[in-house]
Each structure stands twice: as structure tokens, then as C-alpha cells.
PDB file of C-alpha atoms in Angstrom:
ATOM      1  CA  LEU A   4       8.200  -6.651  10.061  1.00 85.00           C
ATOM      2  CA  LEU A   5       7.182  -3.378   8.448  1.00 87.00           C
ATOM      3  CA  ARG A   6       8.445  -1.307  11.383  1.00 87.00           C
ATOM      4  CA  SER A   7      11.753  -3.187  11.266  1.00 88.00           C
ATOM      5  CA  ALA A   8      12.078  -2.427   7.552  1.00 87.00           C
ATOM      6  CA  ILE A   9      11.395   1.254   8.196  1.00 87.00           C
ATOM      7  CA  MET A  10      13.967   1.400  10.983  1.00 86.00           C
ATOM      8  CA  ALA A  11      16.592  -0.356   8.837  1.00 89.00           C
ATOM      9  CA  ALA A  12      15.970   1.690   5.691  1.00 87.00           C
ATOM     10  CA  LYS A  13      18.252   4.546   4.732  1.00 87.00           C
ATOM     11  CA  THR A  14      16.889   8.016   4.021  1.00 85.00           C
ATOM     12  CA  GLY A  15      15.282   8.066   0.579  1.00 84.00           C
ATOM     13  CA  ALA A  16      14.772   4.291   0.517  1.00 88.00           C
ATOM     14  CA  LEU A  17      11.672   2.762  -1.051  1.00 87.00           C
ATOM     15  CA  ILE A  18       9.626   0.371   1.071  1.00 88.00           C
ATOM     16  CA  VAL A  19       6.759  -1.632  -0.425  1.00 89.00           C
ATOM     17  CA  TYR A  20       4.267  -3.350   1.867  1.00 92.00           C
ATOM     18  CA  SER A  21       2.206  -6.005   0.101  1.00 94.00           C
ATOM     19  CA  THR A  22      -0.182  -8.797   1.061  1.00 96.00           C
ATOM     20  CA  CYS A  23      -2.395 -11.291  -0.721  1.00 96.00           C
ATOM     21  CA  SER A  24      -5.242 -10.548   1.672  1.00 96.00           C
ATOM     22  CA  ILE A  25      -8.548  -8.733   1.256  1.00 95.00           C
ATOM     23  CA  ALA A  26      -8.800  -8.098   5.016  1.00 96.00           C
ATOM     24  CA  SER A  27      -8.362  -4.463   6.022  1.00 95.00           C
ATOM     25  CA  VAL A  28      -6.884  -5.640   9.336  1.00 96.00           C
ATOM     26  CA  GLU A  29      -3.920  -7.020   7.363  1.00 95.00           C
ATOM     27  CA  ASN A  30      -3.777  -4.153   4.880  1.00 95.00           C
ATOM     28  CA  GLU A  31      -4.866  -0.571   5.604  1.00 94.00           C
ATOM     29  CA  LYS A  32      -5.036  -1.022   9.367  1.00 94.00           C
ATOM     30  CA  VAL A  33      -1.422  -2.251   9.501  1.00 93.00           C
ATOM     31  CA  ILE A  34      -0.247   0.820   7.571  1.00 91.00           C
ATOM     32  CA  ARG A  35      -2.278   3.215   9.736  1.00 91.00           C
ATOM     33  CA  ARG A  36      -0.982   1.630  12.944  1.00 91.00           C
ATOM     34  CA  VAL A  37       2.628   1.862  11.760  1.00 90.00           C
ATOM     35  CA  LEU A  38       2.145   5.460  10.596  1.00 88.00           C
ATOM     36  CA  LYS A  39       0.905   6.392  14.078  1.00 90.00           C
ATOM     37  CA  LYS A  40       4.064   4.911  15.609  1.00 88.00           C
ATOM     38  CA  VAL A  41       6.671   6.269  13.194  1.00 86.00           C
ATOM     39  CA  GLY A  42       4.930   9.547  12.359  1.00 76.00           C
ATOM     40  CA  SER A  43       6.583  11.684   9.729  1.00 74.00           C
ATOM     41  CA  GLN A  44       9.515   9.276   9.348  1.00 77.00           C
ATOM     42  CA  ILE A  45       7.877   7.784   6.234  1.00 81.00           C
ATOM     43  CA  GLN A  46       5.665   9.118   3.484  1.00 82.00           C
ATOM     44  CA  VAL A  47       3.014   7.025   1.750  1.00 83.00           C
ATOM     45  CA  GLU A  48       2.806   7.620  -1.997  1.00 82.00           C
ATOM     46  CA  LYS A  49      -0.637   7.459  -3.614  1.00 79.00           C
ATOM     47  CA  VAL A  50       0.554   6.110  -6.958  1.00 74.00           C
ATOM     48  CA  SER A  51       2.569   2.957  -7.416  1.00 64.00           C
ATOM     49  CA  GLY A  52       5.606   4.632  -8.961  1.00 69.00           C
ATOM     50  CA  PHE A  53       5.507   2.895 -12.318  1.00 77.00           C
ATOM     51  CA  LEU A  54       1.800   3.246 -13.146  1.00 85.00           C
ATOM     52  CA  SER A  55      -0.379   6.336 -12.980  1.00 87.00           C
ATOM     53  CA  GLU A  56      -3.609   6.464 -11.010  1.00 89.00           C
ATOM     54  CA  GLU A  57      -5.559   6.304 -14.280  1.00 91.00           C
ATOM     55  CA  GLN A  58      -3.665   3.193 -15.387  1.00 92.00           C
ATOM     56  CA  LEU A  59      -4.289   1.518 -12.042  1.00 90.00           C
ATOM     57  CA  LYS A  60      -7.996   2.290 -12.250  1.00 91.00           C
ATOM     58  CA  SER A  61      -8.149   0.965 -15.824  1.00 93.00           C
ATOM     59  CA  MET A  62      -6.774  -2.310 -14.432  1.00 92.00           C
ATOM     60  CA  LYS A  63      -9.698  -2.255 -11.950  1.00 95.00           C
ATOM     61  CA  ALA A  64      -7.414  -1.506  -8.999  1.00 94.00           C
ATOM     62  CA  GLU A  65      -9.188   0.235  -6.120  1.00 93.00           C
ATOM     63  CA  TYR A  66      -7.583   2.839  -3.904  1.00 92.00           C
ATOM     64  CA  ARG A  67      -7.927   1.954  -0.226  1.00 91.00           C
ATOM     65  CA  ASP A  68      -6.591   4.815   1.834  1.00 87.00           C
ATOM     66  CA  PRO A  69      -3.690   4.108   2.066  1.00 89.00           C
ATOM     67  CA  GLY A  70      -2.810   1.643  -0.664  1.00 91.00           C
ATOM     68  CA  TRP A  71      -4.189  -0.136  -3.694  1.00 93.00           C
ATOM     69  CA  ILE A  72      -5.956  -3.470  -4.049  1.00 95.00           C
ATOM     70  CA  LEU A  73      -6.701  -5.766  -6.983  1.00 95.00           C
ATOM     71  CA  LEU A  74      -9.625  -8.114  -6.393  1.00 95.00           C
ATOM     72  CA  PRO A  75     -10.145 -11.277  -8.446  1.00 94.00           C
ATOM     73  CA  ASP A  76     -13.836 -10.640  -9.165  1.00 93.00           C
ATOM     74  CA  ARG A  77     -13.023  -7.275 -10.797  1.00 92.00           C
ATOM     75  CA  ALA A  78      -9.421  -7.437 -11.983  1.00 90.00           C
ATOM     76  CA  LYS A  79      -9.238 -11.119 -12.947  1.00 85.00           C
ATOM     77  CA  CYS A  80      -6.157 -11.443 -10.722  1.00 91.00           C
ATOM     78  CA  GLY A  81      -5.274 -11.105  -7.078  1.00 91.00           C
ATOM     79  CA  PRO A  82      -6.085 -10.466  -4.415  1.00 96.00           C
ATOM     80  CA  ILE A  83      -3.094  -8.248  -3.908  1.00 94.00           C
ATOM     81  CA  TYR A  84      -2.780  -5.158  -1.744  1.00 95.00           C
ATOM     82  CA  TRP A  85       0.220  -2.837  -1.847  1.00 92.00           C
ATOM     83  CA  VAL A  86       1.496   0.443  -0.485  1.00 91.00           C
ATOM     84  CA  ARG A  87       4.595   2.273  -1.684  1.00 87.00           C
ATOM     85  CA  GLN A  88       6.395   4.299   0.987  1.00 84.00           C
ATOM     86  CA  THR A  89       9.577   6.302   1.158  1.00 83.00           C
ATOM     87  CA  GLU A  90      11.810   6.711   4.177  1.00 69.00           C
TER      88      GLU A  90
END
């Protein structure tokens, strides 16, 4: 699904990949696998776009290269994993 979204997106488009999983196989590994296939066609952004890295960390979000995760035992919400990418 993510590769289809990348292929359909126009230049400059924002693509957000998100799951409610704590499994790296559904989160970081998906992003890494897609990045290997599409190469420089997309760019992963470290911050979420509307919150700074400091704000995310104050919410107990953890950076998982690439992407951020909120875990229920630390953040009192989630789990949610997300990556913001631009075409």
C-alpha cells in the first residue's frame, strides 16, 4: 500500500505511514524496505511537521529510525507509530 501511495503521489506531496503496532516488522522494517525499492524518490522527515522533536520527546514519543512511536506504558496512549515522508 505504501509503495502504491508513493507512486500515485505528486511531487511535493506529503505521505504519512502509520500503524497501531509495536512490531518493528510492521513499522521501521516496512519503511526501510520501501526506501530500498524507491531510493531517492521520497525523503523521510525526522520531525512530525507540526511538533518539534523536543515536544515529541516531552510527550514520551521515542524516535525509531525512521519514525516515531508512542507506547502506552510511557505515553499513556498508543501504541502508534508514524513516519512523515515527502515525494
